[in-house]
mmCIF file of C-alpha atoms in Angstrom:
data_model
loop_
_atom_site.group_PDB
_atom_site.id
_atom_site.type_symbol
_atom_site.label_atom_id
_atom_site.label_comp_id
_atom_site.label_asym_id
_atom_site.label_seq_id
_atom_site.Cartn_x
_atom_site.Cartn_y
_atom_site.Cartn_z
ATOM 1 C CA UNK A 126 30.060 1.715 2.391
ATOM 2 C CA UNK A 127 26.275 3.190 2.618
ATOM 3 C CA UNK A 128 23.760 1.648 4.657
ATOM 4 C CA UNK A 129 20.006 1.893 3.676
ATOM 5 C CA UNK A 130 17.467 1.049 6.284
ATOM 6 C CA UNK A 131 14.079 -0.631 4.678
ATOM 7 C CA UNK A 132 10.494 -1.680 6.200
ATOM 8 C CA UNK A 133 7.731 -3.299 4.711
ATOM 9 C CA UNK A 134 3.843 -2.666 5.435
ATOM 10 C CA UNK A 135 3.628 -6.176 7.897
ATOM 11 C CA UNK A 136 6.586 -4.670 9.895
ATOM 12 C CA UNK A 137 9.544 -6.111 8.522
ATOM 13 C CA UNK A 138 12.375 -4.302 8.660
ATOM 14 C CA UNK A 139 16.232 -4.774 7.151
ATOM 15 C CA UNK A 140 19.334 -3.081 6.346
ATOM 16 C CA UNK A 141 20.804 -2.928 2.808
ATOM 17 C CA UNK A 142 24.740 -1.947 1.746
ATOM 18 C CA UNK A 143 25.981 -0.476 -1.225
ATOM 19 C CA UNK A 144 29.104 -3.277 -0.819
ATOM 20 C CA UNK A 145 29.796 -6.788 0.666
ATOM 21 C CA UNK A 146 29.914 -6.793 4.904
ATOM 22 C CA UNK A 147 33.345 -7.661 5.259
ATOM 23 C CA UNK A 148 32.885 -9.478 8.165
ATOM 24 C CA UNK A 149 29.679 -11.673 9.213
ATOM 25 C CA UNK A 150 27.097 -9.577 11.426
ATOM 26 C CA UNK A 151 25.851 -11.416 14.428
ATOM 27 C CA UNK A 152 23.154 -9.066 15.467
ATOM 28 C CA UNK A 153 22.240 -5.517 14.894
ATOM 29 C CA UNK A 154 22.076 -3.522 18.487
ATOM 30 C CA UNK A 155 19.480 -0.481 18.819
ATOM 31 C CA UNK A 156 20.003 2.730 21.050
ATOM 32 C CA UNK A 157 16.413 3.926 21.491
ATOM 33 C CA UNK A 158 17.871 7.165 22.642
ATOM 34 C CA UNK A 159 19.353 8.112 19.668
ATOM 35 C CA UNK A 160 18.514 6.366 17.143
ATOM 36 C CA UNK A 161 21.551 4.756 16.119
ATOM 37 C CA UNK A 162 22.215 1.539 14.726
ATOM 38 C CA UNK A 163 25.215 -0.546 15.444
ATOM 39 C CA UNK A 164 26.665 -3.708 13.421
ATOM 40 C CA UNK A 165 27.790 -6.378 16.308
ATOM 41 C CA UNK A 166 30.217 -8.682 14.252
ATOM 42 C CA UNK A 167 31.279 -12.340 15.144
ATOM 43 C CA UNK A 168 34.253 -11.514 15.984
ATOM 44 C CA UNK A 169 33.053 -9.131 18.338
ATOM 45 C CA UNK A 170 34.319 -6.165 15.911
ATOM 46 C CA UNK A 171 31.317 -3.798 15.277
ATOM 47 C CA UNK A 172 30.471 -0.797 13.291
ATOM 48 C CA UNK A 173 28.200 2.734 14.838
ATOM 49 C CA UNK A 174 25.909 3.253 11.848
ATOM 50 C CA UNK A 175 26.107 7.249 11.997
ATOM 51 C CA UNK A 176 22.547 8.356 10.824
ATOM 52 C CA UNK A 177 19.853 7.912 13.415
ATOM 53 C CA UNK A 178 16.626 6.450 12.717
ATOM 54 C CA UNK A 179 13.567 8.311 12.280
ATOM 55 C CA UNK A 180 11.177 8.457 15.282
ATOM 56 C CA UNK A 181 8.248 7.176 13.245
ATOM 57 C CA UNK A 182 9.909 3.916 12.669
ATOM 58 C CA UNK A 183 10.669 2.866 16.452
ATOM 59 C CA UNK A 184 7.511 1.326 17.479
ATOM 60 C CA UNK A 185 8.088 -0.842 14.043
ATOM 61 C CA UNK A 186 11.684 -2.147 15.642
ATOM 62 C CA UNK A 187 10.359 -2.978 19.225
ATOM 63 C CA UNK A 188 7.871 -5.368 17.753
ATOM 64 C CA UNK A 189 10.634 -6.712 15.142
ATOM 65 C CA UNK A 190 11.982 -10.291 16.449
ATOM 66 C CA UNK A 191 14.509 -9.994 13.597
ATOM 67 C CA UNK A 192 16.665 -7.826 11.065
ATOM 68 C CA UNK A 193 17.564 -8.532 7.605
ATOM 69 C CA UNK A 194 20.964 -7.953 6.746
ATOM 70 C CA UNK A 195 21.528 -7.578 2.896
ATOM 71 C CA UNK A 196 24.115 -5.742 0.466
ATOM 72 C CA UNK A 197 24.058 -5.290 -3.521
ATOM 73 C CA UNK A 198 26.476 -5.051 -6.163
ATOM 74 C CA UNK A 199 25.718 -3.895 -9.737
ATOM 75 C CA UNK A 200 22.061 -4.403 -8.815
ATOM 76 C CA UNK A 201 21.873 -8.044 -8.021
ATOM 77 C CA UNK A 202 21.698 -9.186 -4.133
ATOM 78 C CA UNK A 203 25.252 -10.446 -2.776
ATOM 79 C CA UNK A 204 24.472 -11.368 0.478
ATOM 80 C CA UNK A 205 21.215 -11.892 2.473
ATOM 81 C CA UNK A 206 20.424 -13.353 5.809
ATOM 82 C CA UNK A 207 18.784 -12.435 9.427
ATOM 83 C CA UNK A 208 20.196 -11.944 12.745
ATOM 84 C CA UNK A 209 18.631 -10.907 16.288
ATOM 85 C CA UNK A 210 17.471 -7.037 16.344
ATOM 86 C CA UNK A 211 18.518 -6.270 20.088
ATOM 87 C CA UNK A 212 17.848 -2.450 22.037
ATOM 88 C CA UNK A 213 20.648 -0.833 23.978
ATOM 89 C CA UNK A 214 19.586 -1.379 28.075
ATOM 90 C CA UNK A 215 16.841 -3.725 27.861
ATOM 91 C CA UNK A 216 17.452 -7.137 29.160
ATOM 92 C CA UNK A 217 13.452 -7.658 28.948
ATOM 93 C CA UNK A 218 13.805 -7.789 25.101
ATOM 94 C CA UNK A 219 16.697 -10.598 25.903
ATOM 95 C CA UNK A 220 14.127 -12.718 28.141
ATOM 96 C CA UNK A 221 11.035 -12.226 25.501
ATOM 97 C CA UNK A 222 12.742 -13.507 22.340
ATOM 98 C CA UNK A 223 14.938 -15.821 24.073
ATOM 99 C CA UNK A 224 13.651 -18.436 21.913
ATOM 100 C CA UNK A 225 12.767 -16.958 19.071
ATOM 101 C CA UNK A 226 14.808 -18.138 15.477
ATOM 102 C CA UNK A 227 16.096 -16.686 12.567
ATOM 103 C CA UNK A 228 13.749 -17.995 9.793
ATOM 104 C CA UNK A 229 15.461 -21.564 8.556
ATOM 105 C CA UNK A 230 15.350 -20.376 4.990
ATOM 106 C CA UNK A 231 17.711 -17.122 4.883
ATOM 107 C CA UNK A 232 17.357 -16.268 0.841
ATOM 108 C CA UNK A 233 13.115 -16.898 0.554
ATOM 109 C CA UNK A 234 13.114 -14.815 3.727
ATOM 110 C CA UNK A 235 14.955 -12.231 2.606
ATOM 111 C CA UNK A 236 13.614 -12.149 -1.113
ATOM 112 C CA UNK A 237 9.769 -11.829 0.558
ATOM 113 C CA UNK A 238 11.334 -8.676 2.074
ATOM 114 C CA UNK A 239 13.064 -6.985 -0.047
ATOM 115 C CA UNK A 240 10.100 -7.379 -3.138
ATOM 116 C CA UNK A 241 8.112 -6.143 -0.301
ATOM 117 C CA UNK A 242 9.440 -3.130 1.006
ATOM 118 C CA UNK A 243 7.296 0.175 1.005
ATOM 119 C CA UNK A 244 9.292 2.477 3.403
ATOM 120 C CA UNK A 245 13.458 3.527 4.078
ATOM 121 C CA UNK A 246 15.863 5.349 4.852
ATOM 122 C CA UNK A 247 19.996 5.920 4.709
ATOM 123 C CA UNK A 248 21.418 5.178 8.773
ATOM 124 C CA UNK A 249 25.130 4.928 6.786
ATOM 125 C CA UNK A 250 27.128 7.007 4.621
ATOM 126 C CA UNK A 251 30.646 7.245 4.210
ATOM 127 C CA UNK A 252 30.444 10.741 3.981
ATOM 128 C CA UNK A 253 27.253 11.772 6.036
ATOM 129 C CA UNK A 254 28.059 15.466 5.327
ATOM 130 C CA UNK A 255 27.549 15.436 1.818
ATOM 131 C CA UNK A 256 23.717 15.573 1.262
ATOM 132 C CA UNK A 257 23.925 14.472 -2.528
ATOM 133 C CA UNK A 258 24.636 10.580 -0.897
ATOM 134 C CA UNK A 259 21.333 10.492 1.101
ATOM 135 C CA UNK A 260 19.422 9.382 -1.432
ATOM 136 C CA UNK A 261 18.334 5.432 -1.348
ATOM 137 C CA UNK A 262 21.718 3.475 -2.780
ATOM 138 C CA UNK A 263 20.146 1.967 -5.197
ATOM 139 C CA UNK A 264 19.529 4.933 -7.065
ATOM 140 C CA UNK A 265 15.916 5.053 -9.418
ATOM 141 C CA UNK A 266 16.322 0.718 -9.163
ATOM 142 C CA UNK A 267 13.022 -0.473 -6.960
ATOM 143 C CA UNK A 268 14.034 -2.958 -4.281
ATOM 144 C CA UNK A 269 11.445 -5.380 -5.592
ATOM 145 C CA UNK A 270 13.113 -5.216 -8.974
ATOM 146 C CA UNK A 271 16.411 -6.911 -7.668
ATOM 147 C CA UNK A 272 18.150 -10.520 -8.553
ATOM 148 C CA UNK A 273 20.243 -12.468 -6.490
ATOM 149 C CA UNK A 274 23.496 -13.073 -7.728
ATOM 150 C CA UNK A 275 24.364 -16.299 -9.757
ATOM 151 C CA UNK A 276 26.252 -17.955 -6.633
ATOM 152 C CA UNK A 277 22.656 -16.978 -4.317
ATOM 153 C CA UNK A 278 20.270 -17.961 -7.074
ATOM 154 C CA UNK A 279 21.124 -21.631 -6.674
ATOM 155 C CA UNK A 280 21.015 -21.227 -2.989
ATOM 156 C CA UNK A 281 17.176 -20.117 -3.372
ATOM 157 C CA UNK A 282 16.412 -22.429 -5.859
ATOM 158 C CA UNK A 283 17.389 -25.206 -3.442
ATOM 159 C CA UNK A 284 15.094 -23.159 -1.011
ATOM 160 C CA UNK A 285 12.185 -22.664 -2.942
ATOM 161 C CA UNK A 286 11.702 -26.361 -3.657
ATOM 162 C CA UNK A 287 7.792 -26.849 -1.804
ATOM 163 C CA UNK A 288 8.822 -28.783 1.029
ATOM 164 C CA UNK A 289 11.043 -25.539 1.996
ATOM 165 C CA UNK A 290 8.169 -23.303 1.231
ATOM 166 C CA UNK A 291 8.856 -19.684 2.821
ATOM 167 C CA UNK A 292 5.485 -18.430 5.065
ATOM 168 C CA UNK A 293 6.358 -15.308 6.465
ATOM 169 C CA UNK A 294 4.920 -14.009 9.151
ATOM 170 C CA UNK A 295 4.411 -10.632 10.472
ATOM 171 C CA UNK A 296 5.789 -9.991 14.743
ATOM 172 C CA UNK A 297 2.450 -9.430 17.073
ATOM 173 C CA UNK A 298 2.021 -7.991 20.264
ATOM 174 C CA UNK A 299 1.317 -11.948 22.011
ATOM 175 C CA UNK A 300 4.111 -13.246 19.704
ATOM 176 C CA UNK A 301 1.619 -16.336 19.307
ATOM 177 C CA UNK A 302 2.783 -19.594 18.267
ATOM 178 C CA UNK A 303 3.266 -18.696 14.520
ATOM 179 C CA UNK A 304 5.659 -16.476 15.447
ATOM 180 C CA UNK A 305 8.951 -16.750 13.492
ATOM 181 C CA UNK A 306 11.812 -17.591 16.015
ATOM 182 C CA UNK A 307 15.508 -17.029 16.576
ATOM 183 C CA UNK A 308 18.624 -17.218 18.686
ATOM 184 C CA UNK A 309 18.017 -13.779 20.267
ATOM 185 C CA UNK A 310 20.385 -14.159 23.370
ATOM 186 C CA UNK A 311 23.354 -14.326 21.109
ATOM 187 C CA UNK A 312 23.996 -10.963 21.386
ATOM 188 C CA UNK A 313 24.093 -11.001 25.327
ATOM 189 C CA UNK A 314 26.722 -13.292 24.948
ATOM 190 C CA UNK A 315 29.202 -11.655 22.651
ATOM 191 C CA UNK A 316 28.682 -8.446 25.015
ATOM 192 C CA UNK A 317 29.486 -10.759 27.860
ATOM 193 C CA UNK A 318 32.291 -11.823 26.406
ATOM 194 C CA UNK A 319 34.025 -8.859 25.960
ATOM 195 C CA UNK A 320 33.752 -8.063 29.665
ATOM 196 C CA UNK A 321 35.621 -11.215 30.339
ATOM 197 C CA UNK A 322 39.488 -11.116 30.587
ATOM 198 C CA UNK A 323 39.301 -14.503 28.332
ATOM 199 C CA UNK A 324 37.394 -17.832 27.345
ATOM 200 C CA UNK A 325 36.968 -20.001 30.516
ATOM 201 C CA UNK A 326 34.249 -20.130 33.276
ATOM 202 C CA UNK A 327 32.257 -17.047 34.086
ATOM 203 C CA UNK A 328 35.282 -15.577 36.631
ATOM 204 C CA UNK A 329 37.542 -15.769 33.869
ATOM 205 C CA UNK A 330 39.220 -18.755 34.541
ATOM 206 C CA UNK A 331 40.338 -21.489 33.070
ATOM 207 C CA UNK A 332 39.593 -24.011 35.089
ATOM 208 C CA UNK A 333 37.682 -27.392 33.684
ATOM 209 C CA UNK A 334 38.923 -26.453 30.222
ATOM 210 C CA UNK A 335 39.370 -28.875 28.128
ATOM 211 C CA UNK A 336 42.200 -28.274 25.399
#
């Protein structure tokens, strides 16, 4: 699997695979110190992305309240949605965008971004050794030129009827009140949980469950 990353000149920024995500990302963690990208799954599986970032890009991802996660098979879009873009050791980030939401309309999201992007880079290869696979996955193919597959079309069209209208809008500095919003602290909470020896109250318990 390759891993493209992608930004777009109002400071949108996703990741697109050459293949399907096996498993469903919950949130996309950020080591400012190197660069690195990691895949948090739901099932608290994840995946160290294992081509750093480029510098230039940072201040882009600390003002980004989300990440689009997308893949693409014989040039049409398989999969699409957002999750919460967290940074490795910084629990302000947590607090900030504890309220903020994924946009409620995954596929009009995620089709304004990708027919939008200016700006990428590979952060995944299978072999990063080989410098013939860094170039973008989707070979001379624009990313504003692709489809959604048949089964994600008639998602969108559902989407697109008026009263689901997509507005995006771009992350600010004051994160004003037309700022998109998402579950950001779900990320906390899958790292939490892996410190715990198993499901129960915070000491690890099992006490007041209910079975």
């Amino acid at each position: 699997m390759d891993v493209d990353f992608l930004l777009t000149e109002t400071g949108e920024v996703g990741l697109l695979s050459s293949e399907n995500l096996f498993k469903k990302v919950a949130g996309i963690l950020f080591d400012h110190e190197n660069g690195r990208m990691t895949l948090e799954y739901t099932d608290m599986d994840y995946l160290d992305l294992n081509i750093p970032v480029e510098p230039e890009f940072f201040g882009t991802l600390d003002l980004a309240l989300f990440i689009h996660v997308g893949a693409v098979k014989n040039n049409f879009i398989s999969q699409a949605y957002q999750v919460p873009l967290m940074f490795l050791n910084d629990p302000y980030r947590v607090e900030i965008f504890k309220h903020v939401r994924t946009p409620p309309k995954p596929l009009e999201s995620y089709f304004y971004f990708i027919s939008h992007c200016v700006l990428g880079q590979p952060v995944h290869r299978l072999d990063a050794g080989d410098e013939d696979t860094l170039g973008c996955i989707l070979g001379d193919t624009l990313p504003s030129e692709l489809k959604f597959a048949p089964h994600l079309e008639r998602r969108k069209a559902i989407e697109s009827r008026p009263e689901f209208a997509y507005t995006p809008n771009a992350p600010t500095m004051g994160l004003g009140g037309g700022a998109v919003s998402h579950p950001s602290e779900r990320m906390k909470i899958i790292r939490e949980a892996r410190k715990r020896p198993e499901d129960g109250d915070k000491d690890g318990t099992d006490e007041g469950r209910k079975d």
